[in-house]
Short mmCIF file of C-alpha atoms in Angstrom, two decimals:
data_model
loop_
_atom_site.label_atom_id
_atom_site.label_comp_id
_atom_site.label_asym_id
_atom_site.label_seq_id
_atom_site.Cartn_x
_atom_site.Cartn_y
_atom_site.Cartn_z
CA MET A 1 90.58 99.41 129.49
CA GLY A 2 94.04 97.58 129.02
CA ARG A 3 92.65 96.61 124.97
CA ILE A 4 91.83 100.18 124.55
CA ARG A 5 95.62 100.77 125.82
CA ASN A 6 97.33 98.93 123.72
CA PHE A 7 95.17 99.84 120.58
CA PHE A 8 96.25 103.21 120.71
CA SER A 9 99.96 102.93 122.15
CA GLY A 10 101.10 99.80 120.79
CA THR A 11 102.85 98.86 124.35
CA ARG A 12 101.46 95.72 126.25
CA VAL A 13 99.37 96.45 129.50
CA GLU A 14 100.69 94.02 132.19
CA SER A 15 99.04 90.88 132.19
CA SER A 16 96.73 91.98 129.14
CA PRO A 17 95.16 89.07 127.16
CA PRO A 18 96.57 88.75 123.19
CA PRO A 19 94.33 90.73 120.83
CA TYR A 20 91.99 88.61 118.80
CA LEU A 21 93.43 86.68 115.60
CA LEU A 22 96.93 88.28 116.87
CA GLU A 23 98.88 85.97 113.94
CA ALA A 24 96.89 86.95 111.01
CA ARG A 25 96.27 90.46 112.07
CA SER A 26 100.23 90.91 112.24
CA SER A 27 101.33 87.99 109.21
CA LYS A 28 103.42 89.78 106.29
CA LEU A 29 100.71 89.27 104.13
CA PHE A 30 97.70 91.15 105.67
CA ILE A 31 100.41 94.16 106.67
CA LEU A 32 101.44 94.29 102.81
CA ALA A 33 97.61 94.13 102.02
CA THR A 34 97.26 97.01 104.51
CA ILE A 35 99.52 99.22 103.04
CA CYS A 36 99.32 98.38 99.20
CA ILE A 37 95.45 99.14 99.89
CA ALA A 38 96.37 102.66 101.92
CA VAL A 39 98.64 103.72 98.98
CA PHE A 40 95.94 102.59 96.15
CA THR A 41 93.00 104.99 98.52
CA ASP A 42 95.40 107.56 99.05
CA ILE A 43 96.39 107.80 94.98
CA PHE A 44 92.31 107.14 94.30
CA LEU A 45 90.88 109.79 96.20
CA TYR A 46 93.58 112.22 94.82
CA GLY A 47 93.02 111.30 91.11
CA ILE A 48 89.09 110.59 91.37
CA ILE A 49 88.37 114.17 92.08
CA VAL A 50 90.51 115.60 88.90
CA PRO A 51 87.94 115.48 86.75
CA VAL A 52 85.17 117.54 89.19
CA ILE A 53 87.50 119.62 90.02
CA PRO A 54 86.72 121.90 87.47
CA PHE A 55 82.97 121.98 87.73
CA ALA A 56 83.39 122.41 92.02
CA LEU A 57 85.51 125.36 91.09
CA SER A 58 82.69 127.08 88.65
CA ALA A 59 79.53 125.70 89.66
CA ARG A 60 79.85 125.34 93.66
CA ALA A 61 82.33 128.06 94.34
CA GLY A 62 81.90 130.78 92.29
CA VAL A 63 84.43 130.83 90.12
CA PRO A 64 84.68 132.83 86.65
CA GLU A 65 85.38 130.29 83.86
CA SER A 66 88.20 132.52 83.06
CA SER A 67 90.06 131.81 86.36
CA VAL A 68 89.04 128.00 86.35
CA GLN A 69 92.51 126.83 84.92
CA SER A 70 94.30 128.85 87.40
CA TRP A 71 92.73 127.93 90.55
CA VAL A 72 92.89 123.94 89.17
CA SER A 73 96.77 124.94 88.66
CA VAL A 74 96.33 126.27 92.48
CA LEU A 75 94.92 123.39 93.99
CA LEU A 76 97.87 121.08 92.38
CA ALA A 77 100.27 122.57 93.71
CA VAL A 78 99.09 122.85 97.27
CA TYR A 79 99.07 119.54 97.21
CA GLY A 80 102.74 119.04 96.20
CA ALA A 81 103.57 121.52 98.51
CA ALA A 82 101.98 119.75 101.14
CA LEU A 83 103.22 116.29 100.81
CA LEU A 84 106.40 117.83 100.50
CA VAL A 85 106.23 119.90 103.61
CA GLY A 86 104.61 116.74 105.57
CA SER A 87 106.87 114.38 104.58
CA PRO A 88 109.90 115.13 106.64
CA ILE A 89 107.41 115.62 109.12
CA ALA A 90 105.63 112.32 109.31
CA GLY A 91 108.89 110.62 108.68
CA TRP A 92 110.96 112.11 112.21
CA TYR A 93 107.31 111.32 113.95
CA ALA A 94 107.40 107.81 112.90
CA ASP A 95 110.83 106.68 113.31
CA ASN A 96 110.58 108.70 117.30
CA SER A 97 107.10 107.13 117.95
CA SER A 98 106.07 103.56 119.69
CA SER A 99 104.37 102.85 117.19
CA ARG A 100 103.82 103.00 113.21
CA ARG A 101 100.03 102.74 113.17
CA LEU A 102 99.35 105.60 115.29
CA PRO A 103 100.85 107.85 112.68
CA LEU A 104 98.86 105.75 109.96
CA LEU A 105 95.81 106.31 111.99
CA ILE A 106 96.56 110.18 112.04
CA GLY A 107 96.81 109.90 108.53
CA LEU A 108 93.46 108.03 107.67
CA LEU A 109 91.65 110.62 109.79
CA MET A 110 93.29 114.00 107.81
CA LEU A 111 92.02 111.79 104.41
CA ALA A 112 88.63 111.03 105.53
CA GLY A 113 88.44 114.85 107.01
CA SER A 114 89.79 116.10 103.51
CA THR A 115 87.62 114.10 101.13
CA VAL A 116 84.48 115.51 103.54
CA MET A 117 85.71 118.73 102.82
CA LEU A 118 86.32 118.57 98.88
CA CYS A 119 82.56 116.75 99.01
CA LEU A 120 80.95 119.65 100.71
CA ALA A 121 83.42 122.34 99.66
CA ARG A 122 81.41 125.76 98.23
CA SER A 123 84.45 127.93 98.72
CA VAL A 124 88.22 128.32 97.18
CA ALA A 125 89.29 128.15 100.63
CA LEU A 126 87.47 124.84 101.68
CA LEU A 127 88.93 123.10 98.65
CA ILE A 128 91.95 124.78 98.97
CA VAL A 129 92.34 123.25 102.80
CA GLY A 130 90.64 119.86 101.73
CA ARG A 131 94.04 119.46 99.36
CA ILE A 132 96.23 120.39 102.08
CA LEU A 133 94.75 117.77 104.40
CA GLN A 134 94.87 115.25 101.69
CA GLY A 135 98.70 116.26 100.83
CA VAL A 136 99.68 115.64 104.55
CA SER A 137 97.64 112.24 104.65
CA ALA A 138 99.89 110.93 101.20
CA ALA A 139 103.06 112.07 103.24
CA ILE A 140 102.03 109.68 106.03
CA VAL A 141 100.78 107.25 104.28
CA TRP A 142 103.77 106.41 102.17
CA THR A 143 106.13 107.03 104.51
CA VAL A 144 105.39 105.36 107.50
CA GLY A 145 103.49 102.61 105.39
CA GLN A 146 106.90 101.78 103.27
CA ALA A 147 109.09 102.05 106.97
CA LEU A 148 106.45 99.50 108.16
CA LEU A 149 107.35 97.14 105.52
CA VAL A 150 110.50 97.53 105.75
CA ASP A 151 110.14 96.17 109.73
CA THR A 152 107.95 93.41 108.67
CA VAL A 153 109.79 91.43 105.79
CA GLY A 154 113.07 92.26 106.55
CA GLN A 155 115.98 93.59 103.40
CA ALA A 156 115.80 90.31 101.90
CA GLU A 157 112.36 90.46 100.42
CA ILE A 158 111.79 94.34 100.41
CA GLY A 159 112.45 94.85 96.49
CA GLU A 160 109.52 92.42 96.15
CA THR A 161 107.15 93.90 98.43
CA LEU A 162 107.89 97.49 97.26
CA GLY A 163 107.11 96.68 93.85
CA TYR A 164 103.55 95.23 94.76
CA VAL A 165 103.39 98.91 96.65
CA SER A 166 104.24 100.56 92.99
CA LEU A 167 101.49 98.14 91.49
CA SER A 168 99.19 99.29 93.86
CA MET A 169 100.10 103.51 93.37
CA SER A 170 100.31 102.95 89.53
CA LEU A 171 96.48 101.47 89.73
CA GLY A 172 95.59 103.86 91.58
CA ILE A 173 97.07 106.43 88.82
CA LEU A 174 95.20 104.58 86.17
CA VAL A 175 91.31 103.82 87.46
CA ALA A 176 90.94 106.79 89.31
CA PRO A 177 90.62 109.64 86.69
CA LEU A 178 89.12 106.95 84.52
CA LEU A 179 86.22 106.39 87.31
CA GLY A 180 86.28 109.55 88.28
CA GLY A 181 85.51 111.14 84.72
CA LEU A 182 82.72 108.03 84.07
CA VAL A 183 80.82 107.99 87.03
CA TYR A 184 80.48 112.00 87.12
CA GLU A 185 79.14 112.15 83.87
CA LYS A 186 76.57 109.47 84.21
CA ALA A 187 75.91 109.69 88.03
CA GLY A 188 77.05 113.61 88.57
CA TYR A 189 79.09 115.01 91.20
CA TYR A 190 78.16 113.27 95.04
CA SER A 191 77.91 109.97 93.08
CA VAL A 192 81.97 110.68 92.64
CA PHE A 193 82.67 110.96 96.63
CA TYR A 194 80.01 108.17 97.20
CA MET A 195 82.58 105.71 95.18
CA ALA A 196 85.42 107.42 97.48
CA PHE A 197 83.60 106.89 101.03
CA GLY A 198 83.22 103.30 99.97
CA THR A 199 87.00 102.65 99.40
CA LEU A 200 88.01 105.15 102.54
CA ALA A 201 85.63 102.47 104.29
CA LEU A 202 88.04 99.67 103.40
CA ASP A 203 91.03 101.08 104.20
CA ILE A 204 89.63 102.40 107.82
CA VAL A 205 88.77 98.80 108.41
CA LEU A 206 92.30 97.47 107.70
CA ARG A 207 93.95 100.06 109.34
CA LEU A 208 91.82 99.46 112.52
CA VAL A 209 92.76 95.89 112.44
CA LEU A 210 96.29 95.63 111.01
CA ILE A 211 98.59 95.02 114.39
CA GLU A 212 102.43 95.65 113.87
CA LYS A 213 104.78 92.59 113.92
CA LYS A 214 106.88 94.32 116.96
CA ILE A 215 103.80 95.15 118.88
CA ALA A 216 102.77 91.45 118.45
CA ARG A 217 106.16 90.03 119.18
CA GLN A 218 105.19 91.27 123.10
CA TRP A 219 102.85 88.31 122.83
CA LEU A 220 103.78 85.67 120.35
CA ASP A 221 107.39 85.67 122.32
CA ASP A 222 106.02 84.39 125.61
CA ASP A 223 105.39 81.08 124.30
CA VAL A 224 109.28 80.66 122.96
CA THR A 225 110.20 82.56 126.54
CA GLU A 226 108.94 80.06 128.61
CA ALA A 227 109.65 76.83 126.27
CA GLU A 228 113.35 78.58 126.80
CA THR A 229 113.34 78.73 130.33
CA ALA A 230 112.15 75.25 130.70
CA ALA A 231 114.92 74.01 128.63
CA ALA A 232 117.03 76.05 130.66
CA ASP A 233 115.89 74.41 134.15
CA ALA A 234 116.55 70.86 132.87
CA MET A 235 120.01 71.63 132.12
CA PRO A 236 122.83 71.85 134.34
CA SER A 237 123.68 75.08 135.69
CA GLN A 238 127.14 76.62 133.96
CA GLU A 239 126.45 79.92 134.97
CA GLN A 240 127.69 78.77 138.51
CA ASN A 241 131.37 77.80 137.32
CA THR A 242 131.45 81.31 134.98
CA ALA A 243 130.84 83.06 138.08
CA SER A 244 133.58 81.51 140.14
CA THR A 245 136.14 81.98 137.59
CA ALA A 246 135.37 85.39 137.41
CA GLU A 247 135.62 85.74 140.98
CA LYS A 248 138.98 84.24 141.00
CA LYS A 249 140.30 86.58 138.41
CA PRO A 250 140.39 89.83 141.22
CA GLU A 251 143.01 87.67 143.44
CA GLN A 252 145.38 87.23 140.63
CA GLY A 253 145.34 91.24 140.20
CA GLU A 254 143.32 91.36 137.22
CA PRO A 255 139.77 93.14 136.85
CA ALA A 256 136.93 91.19 136.35
CA PRO A 257 135.47 90.68 133.25
CA ASP A 258 132.08 91.44 132.16
CA ALA A 259 129.91 88.38 130.75
CA ALA A 260 129.55 89.72 127.72
CA THR A 261 133.31 90.36 127.06
CA VAL A 262 133.92 86.65 128.02
CA VAL A 263 131.83 85.12 125.72
CA ASP A 264 131.43 87.99 122.70
CA THR A 265 133.74 89.40 120.28
CA PRO A 266 134.39 93.02 121.05
CA VAL A 267 131.17 95.34 120.59
CA THR A 268 131.37 98.43 118.35
CA PRO A 269 130.14 101.10 120.29
CA VAL A 270 127.11 102.92 119.59
CA LYS A 271 127.40 106.14 118.20
CA HIS A 272 124.77 108.73 117.68
CA SER A 273 124.90 110.98 115.21
CA LYS A 274 125.42 114.69 116.09
CA TRP A 275 123.40 115.32 112.79
CA PRO A 276 119.53 114.89 112.41
CA PRO A 277 118.97 111.39 110.32
CA LEU A 278 117.51 113.35 107.39
CA PHE A 279 120.93 115.10 107.24
CA THR A 280 123.51 112.44 107.64
CA LEU A 281 121.15 110.50 105.06
CA LEU A 282 121.53 113.23 102.20
CA LYS A 283 125.58 113.72 102.85
CA SER A 284 125.50 109.92 101.07
CA LYS A 285 126.19 110.45 97.47
CA ARG A 286 124.15 107.12 97.25
CA LEU A 287 121.50 108.59 98.50
CA VAL A 288 121.31 111.39 96.67
CA ALA A 289 121.70 109.19 93.19
CA ALA A 290 118.76 107.61 94.12
CA LEU A 291 116.65 110.45 94.97
CA TRP A 292 117.43 112.03 91.92
CA GLY A 293 116.40 109.24 90.21
CA CYS A 294 112.97 109.17 91.81
CA VAL A 295 112.54 112.75 90.64
CA VAL A 296 113.71 111.43 87.17
CA GLN A 297 111.36 109.03 87.23
CA ALA A 298 108.24 110.43 88.49
CA SER A 299 108.98 113.78 86.07
CA LEU A 300 108.59 111.05 83.37
CA MET A 301 105.63 109.28 84.90
CA THR A 302 103.83 112.26 85.19
CA ALA A 303 104.77 114.43 81.90
CA PHE A 304 102.08 112.84 79.92
CA ASP A 305 99.32 114.42 82.31
CA SER A 306 99.11 117.72 80.85
CA VAL A 307 99.74 116.97 77.13
CA ILE A 308 98.20 113.56 76.15
CA PRO A 309 94.73 114.64 76.68
CA LEU A 310 94.88 117.68 74.60
CA PHE A 311 97.68 115.74 72.07
CA VAL A 312 95.12 113.22 71.31
CA GLU A 313 91.91 115.52 71.36
CA GLU A 314 93.72 117.79 68.69
CA THR A 315 95.16 114.89 66.53
CA PHE A 316 93.11 111.80 66.79
CA GLY A 317 89.62 113.95 67.73
CA TRP A 318 89.12 111.20 70.75
CA ASP A 319 87.14 112.58 73.54
CA SER A 320 87.92 112.35 77.37
CA VAL A 321 87.22 108.67 77.77
CA GLY A 322 89.34 108.17 74.89
CA ALA A 323 92.41 109.72 76.15
CA GLY A 324 92.07 108.16 79.31
CA LEU A 325 91.83 104.94 77.76
CA THR A 326 95.43 105.94 76.10
CA PHE A 327 97.04 105.76 79.68
CA LEU A 328 96.70 102.17 79.89
CA ALA A 329 99.39 101.87 77.36
CA VAL A 330 102.01 103.53 80.13
CA MET A 331 100.24 101.66 83.17
CA VAL A 332 99.68 98.14 81.87
CA PRO A 333 103.55 97.01 82.52
CA SER A 334 103.34 98.40 85.69
CA PHE A 335 101.91 94.90 86.64
CA ALA A 336 105.23 93.45 86.50
CA SER A 337 106.46 95.50 89.49
CA PRO A 338 106.38 92.84 91.96
CA ALA A 339 108.46 90.63 89.70
CA VAL A 340 111.09 93.28 88.68
CA GLY A 341 111.46 94.20 92.60
CA TRP A 342 112.13 90.23 93.22
CA PHE A 343 115.02 90.41 90.47
CA SER A 344 116.41 93.98 92.31
CA ASP A 345 116.41 91.86 95.39
CA ARG A 346 118.32 88.58 93.84
CA PHE A 347 120.72 90.73 91.62
CA GLY A 348 120.90 94.40 92.84
CA PRO A 349 119.34 97.44 91.45
CA ARG A 350 121.83 98.76 89.59
CA TRP A 351 121.30 97.94 86.15
CA LEU A 352 117.47 97.73 86.57
CA CYS A 353 117.40 101.63 86.84
CA VAL A 354 120.33 102.33 84.10
CA VAL A 355 118.69 99.91 81.95
CA GLY A 356 115.24 101.27 82.46
CA PHE A 357 116.21 105.05 81.66
CA ILE A 358 118.50 104.35 78.84
CA PHE A 359 115.93 102.00 77.49
CA ALA A 360 113.37 104.76 77.28
CA ILE A 361 115.44 106.83 75.49
CA PRO A 362 114.88 106.18 71.76
CA PHE A 363 111.12 105.77 72.42
CA TRP A 364 110.33 109.42 73.89
CA VAL A 365 112.69 110.72 70.76
CA LEU A 366 110.55 108.18 68.18
CA LEU A 367 107.23 110.11 69.67
CA ARG A 368 108.02 113.28 67.27
CA LEU A 369 106.90 110.75 64.50
CA VAL A 370 103.47 110.93 65.85
CA THR A 371 101.77 113.88 64.01
CA HIS A 372 98.39 112.77 62.09
CA ASN A 373 95.17 110.99 62.12
CA THR A 374 95.93 107.12 60.63
CA MET A 375 95.25 104.15 62.40
CA GLY A 376 98.97 103.49 61.68
CA GLN A 377 99.86 106.72 63.86
CA LYS A 378 97.70 105.31 66.61
CA VAL A 379 98.77 102.14 66.87
CA LEU A 380 102.45 103.66 66.66
CA LEU A 381 101.50 105.69 69.80
CA MET A 382 100.19 103.20 71.85
CA ALA A 383 103.40 100.74 71.09
CA LEU A 384 105.53 103.48 72.25
CA LEU A 385 103.60 104.90 75.09
CA ALA A 386 103.52 100.95 76.01
CA LEU A 387 107.32 100.40 75.92
CA ILE A 388 108.15 104.02 77.79
CA GLY A 389 105.85 101.92 80.77
CA ILE A 390 108.05 99.22 80.79
CA SER A 391 111.31 101.62 81.16
CA LEU A 392 109.73 103.37 83.82
CA THR A 393 108.68 100.36 85.60
CA LEU A 394 112.11 98.88 85.81
CA VAL A 395 113.04 102.35 88.09
CA MET A 396 110.54 102.72 90.36
CA PRO A 397 111.28 99.21 92.72
CA PRO A 398 114.57 98.89 92.57
CA LEU A 399 114.97 102.69 93.69
CA MET A 400 112.32 102.12 96.46
CA ALA A 401 114.36 99.26 97.61
CA GLU A 402 117.79 101.01 97.38
CA ILE A 403 116.40 103.64 100.34
CA THR A 404 116.25 100.66 102.49
CA TYR A 405 119.68 99.25 101.28
CA ILE A 406 121.29 102.63 102.08
CA VAL A 407 119.94 103.06 105.69
CA GLU A 408 121.33 99.24 106.35
CA ALA A 409 124.38 100.06 105.45
CA LYS A 410 124.64 103.22 107.30
CA GLU A 411 123.45 101.22 110.47
CA LYS A 412 126.12 98.88 109.62
CA GLN A 413 128.61 101.33 109.35
CA SER A 414 127.68 103.06 112.96
CA PRO A 415 124.96 100.45 114.72
CA GLY A 416 122.71 103.15 116.59
CA ARG A 417 123.50 105.92 114.84
CA PHE A 418 119.62 106.81 114.07
CA GLY A 419 118.32 105.48 117.48
CA LYS A 420 116.85 102.20 118.51
CA ASN A 421 113.87 103.17 115.36
CA GLY A 422 116.19 103.73 113.06
CA ALA A 423 115.63 105.99 110.14
CA TYR A 424 113.55 103.97 107.62
CA ALA A 425 110.74 106.32 107.72
CA GLN A 426 112.68 109.29 107.58
CA ALA A 427 114.47 108.14 104.39
CA TYR A 428 111.50 107.32 102.71
CA ALA A 429 110.26 110.73 103.48
CA LEU A 430 113.01 111.81 101.67
CA PHE A 431 112.11 109.21 98.61
CA ILE A 432 108.19 110.97 98.83
CA MET A 433 109.79 114.56 98.68
CA ALA A 434 111.56 113.58 95.58
CA PHE A 435 108.73 111.93 93.87
CA ALA A 436 106.76 114.89 94.61
CA ALA A 437 108.92 117.52 92.93
CA GLY A 438 108.99 115.09 90.18
CA THR A 439 105.25 115.17 89.74
CA LEU A 440 105.68 119.10 89.91
CA ILE A 441 108.17 119.05 87.42
CA GLY A 442 106.73 116.75 84.49
CA PRO A 443 103.68 118.35 84.28
CA VAL A 444 105.26 121.31 83.65
CA TRP A 445 108.15 120.67 81.27
CA SER A 446 105.52 118.90 79.14
CA GLY A 447 102.71 121.51 79.12
CA TYR A 448 105.49 124.11 78.82
CA VAL A 449 107.38 122.71 76.33
CA ARG A 450 104.87 121.68 73.82
CA ASP A 451 103.24 125.01 74.17
CA SER A 452 105.69 126.86 73.34
CA ALA A 453 107.99 124.70 71.13
CA GLY A 454 106.04 121.43 69.90
CA TRP A 455 105.56 118.04 70.51
CA GLY A 456 108.83 116.87 68.90
CA THR A 457 110.71 119.15 71.32
CA MET A 458 108.94 118.39 73.92
CA SER A 459 109.41 114.14 73.27
CA TRP A 460 113.17 114.50 72.36
CA SER A 461 113.92 117.18 75.64
CA LEU A 462 112.07 114.38 78.17
CA GLY A 463 114.41 111.68 76.36
CA LEU A 464 117.36 113.39 77.38
CA PHE A 465 116.27 114.15 80.66
CA SER A 466 115.63 110.37 81.04
CA LEU A 467 119.60 110.20 80.29
CA THR A 468 120.62 112.36 83.40
CA GLY A 469 118.83 109.77 85.51
CA ALA A 470 120.79 107.46 84.39
CA ILE A 471 124.41 108.38 85.07
CA PRO A 472 123.93 109.11 88.52
CA CYS A 473 122.33 105.29 88.89
CA LEU A 474 125.48 103.95 86.92
CA ILE A 475 127.92 105.40 89.22
CA TYR A 476 126.10 105.13 92.58
CA THR A 477 123.56 102.58 92.62
CA GLY A 478 123.93 99.66 94.77
CA GLY A 479 127.24 101.63 96.08
CA LEU A 480 130.25 102.89 94.29
CA ILE A 481 131.05 101.02 90.68
CA THR A 482 134.71 101.10 91.34
CA GLU A 483 134.02 99.14 94.33
CA THR A 484 133.69 95.48 94.26
CA ASN A 485 130.31 95.41 96.37
CA ALA A 486 127.72 94.07 94.22
CA LYS A 487 125.55 91.58 96.67
CA THR A 488 122.62 89.86 96.78
CA ALA A 489 119.67 91.24 99.06
CA GLU A 490 120.31 87.89 100.88
CA GLU A 491 123.55 88.87 101.72
CA ARG A 492 122.95 92.39 102.53
CA ALA A 493 119.94 90.91 105.08
CA ILE A 494 122.52 89.63 107.03
CA ASN A 495 125.17 92.13 106.85
CA ALA A 496 127.96 89.99 105.41
CA PRO A 497 130.74 92.76 105.22
CA THR A 498 132.94 92.94 102.26
CA ALA A 499 136.24 94.83 101.30
CA ALA A 500 133.64 97.78 99.93
CA ASP A 501 132.31 97.75 102.94
CA SER A 502 135.47 98.20 105.01
CA ARG A 503 137.03 100.73 102.25
CA ARG A 504 133.52 102.65 102.92
CA VAL A 505 133.51 102.80 106.56
CA GLU A 506 137.59 104.39 106.43
CA THR A 507 136.94 107.10 103.27
CA SER A 508 134.00 108.61 102.83
CA GLU A 509 130.18 108.06 103.25
CA VAL A 510 129.14 106.93 100.06
#
C-alpha cells in the first residue's frame, strides 16, 4: 500500500522503501526523453488523423460533402479553443499540486480517451468531444512538461533542453500528416489508429515509470543526511558556545538574537503577490514581448498548412504525398534546435530571436517569384522554404527559454511571491496560449489573403508580419535593451545580481 500511495501522491510514506531503479527513473536524461516523447506523441496524434477527418465526417458521421470543409474547420477550431482554455487551468493546477507527474497522468488518460473516441466515432458530436479532450491533453503536456524540465535541469541548461522539446514538436508536425495520409491510403482507416495506439502505449509506459527529481530526493537525500550527521557527531560541538553567548545578551539589556540573524545576512521578507501569478506575469512587458514573439513564430510556422498543398498541386501538379514532402524543407532545419538552445544558454536569447525574425523577411517576400512549373521554380521554392525554416528554428528555443528567465527574475526581485512551487507551469501556460493563438492566426491569414489577393500578396504580408516579431524582441527580450543586463545562463542560474537587476526592482517590472 505504501508504494501505491507514493505513486499517486508523490509523498513518501514513513519507512517506505525507495522505488525500483530510482536514480535511473529520476535522471535528467530519462525525464527529458519522457517529456520529449510525450510532446511528440501529443503532436503526432493530433496530426496523424488530419488526413482522415474528411473521410470520418462523410463516410462515418454522415456529413454531406458540401458541409465537410466547414466541419473540418470546426474540428480544428475546437482543438485550439480547448488548448487556449485548458492551458491556464493546467498551469495553475500543476503549480499548486504536490507532484508534476499526477497532472501528466491525467493528461495521458484524456489523450487515450480522445484517441479511442476519434477512432470509434460515428457522429459529429463524438468527434468534437474527442478533439476537445485532445486539446486539453495538449495543454497539460506542454505546460506541466516544460515546468518539470525547469525543475529538473535548472536555468543554466534550459535553452538547450527546450531545444530538444522543440525538435520533438517539429518531428511530430513533420511525420504525422505524412504517415497518416500514406497509411490511410494503403491500409485504411483503422490502421491509422493502430499506429496511434502503438505510439500512445510507449508514452504510457514512460509516464508511469518517470519519477520527479524532488520526489526522488526524499530517498536519495537520506544518504547525505546520514553522512552529515556522522560528521557532525565527530566534531566538537560549537552550538553550546553559541548558545551560552546568546544567553548572556539579555543580561546586558539586549534582546537575544535569532540564530539565523547571527550567522546569515538579512533575509528579504517573503512577499506574496495579491494578484494570481498569471496576472502578475502578464504585467511584465518582457513577458508580453516573448508571448508576442511566440504568436508571430507560430503563425509563420503554420501559415503553410492551408496554402502549400493547394499551391503545389495547382502550380506543379503534385499530389498529397508530394505536398507532404514539401514540408520537409521547412522542418529539417529544426534538427538544429538543441544547438540553438545551447547558444541561447551561453549568449542570451535576444539576438537569436531578432536575427531569426529579420532573416525570414526577404525569403517570405521572394516566395512571390514562384509562379510556374519549371525545375528552377521547384528548386527555388524548396530553397526559400528551407531558409524560412532556419529562421523559425532560430526563434523558438530562445523564446521558450526566455519564459524561464522571466520567472527567475521575478522570483529574485521578490522571493516567494509565487509560493513554494513557483509559477513555471503557469508561465508556460501563457506560452501555450500564445502558441495556440498563432496556430489559429497563421492558416487563416495565409488562406484568406491567398484566396482574396493572391500568392504574392500573401508572401510579402507574412514577411511584414515577421518584422512585428523582431521589434519587441529587440527591445525587451533578455531585459530592457537600454540596461546592461546581458548575462549568460550560468550567471542567471546562480542569481548573480547586476546593476540592471537593482534598477529593475526600484523602477518598473520589465
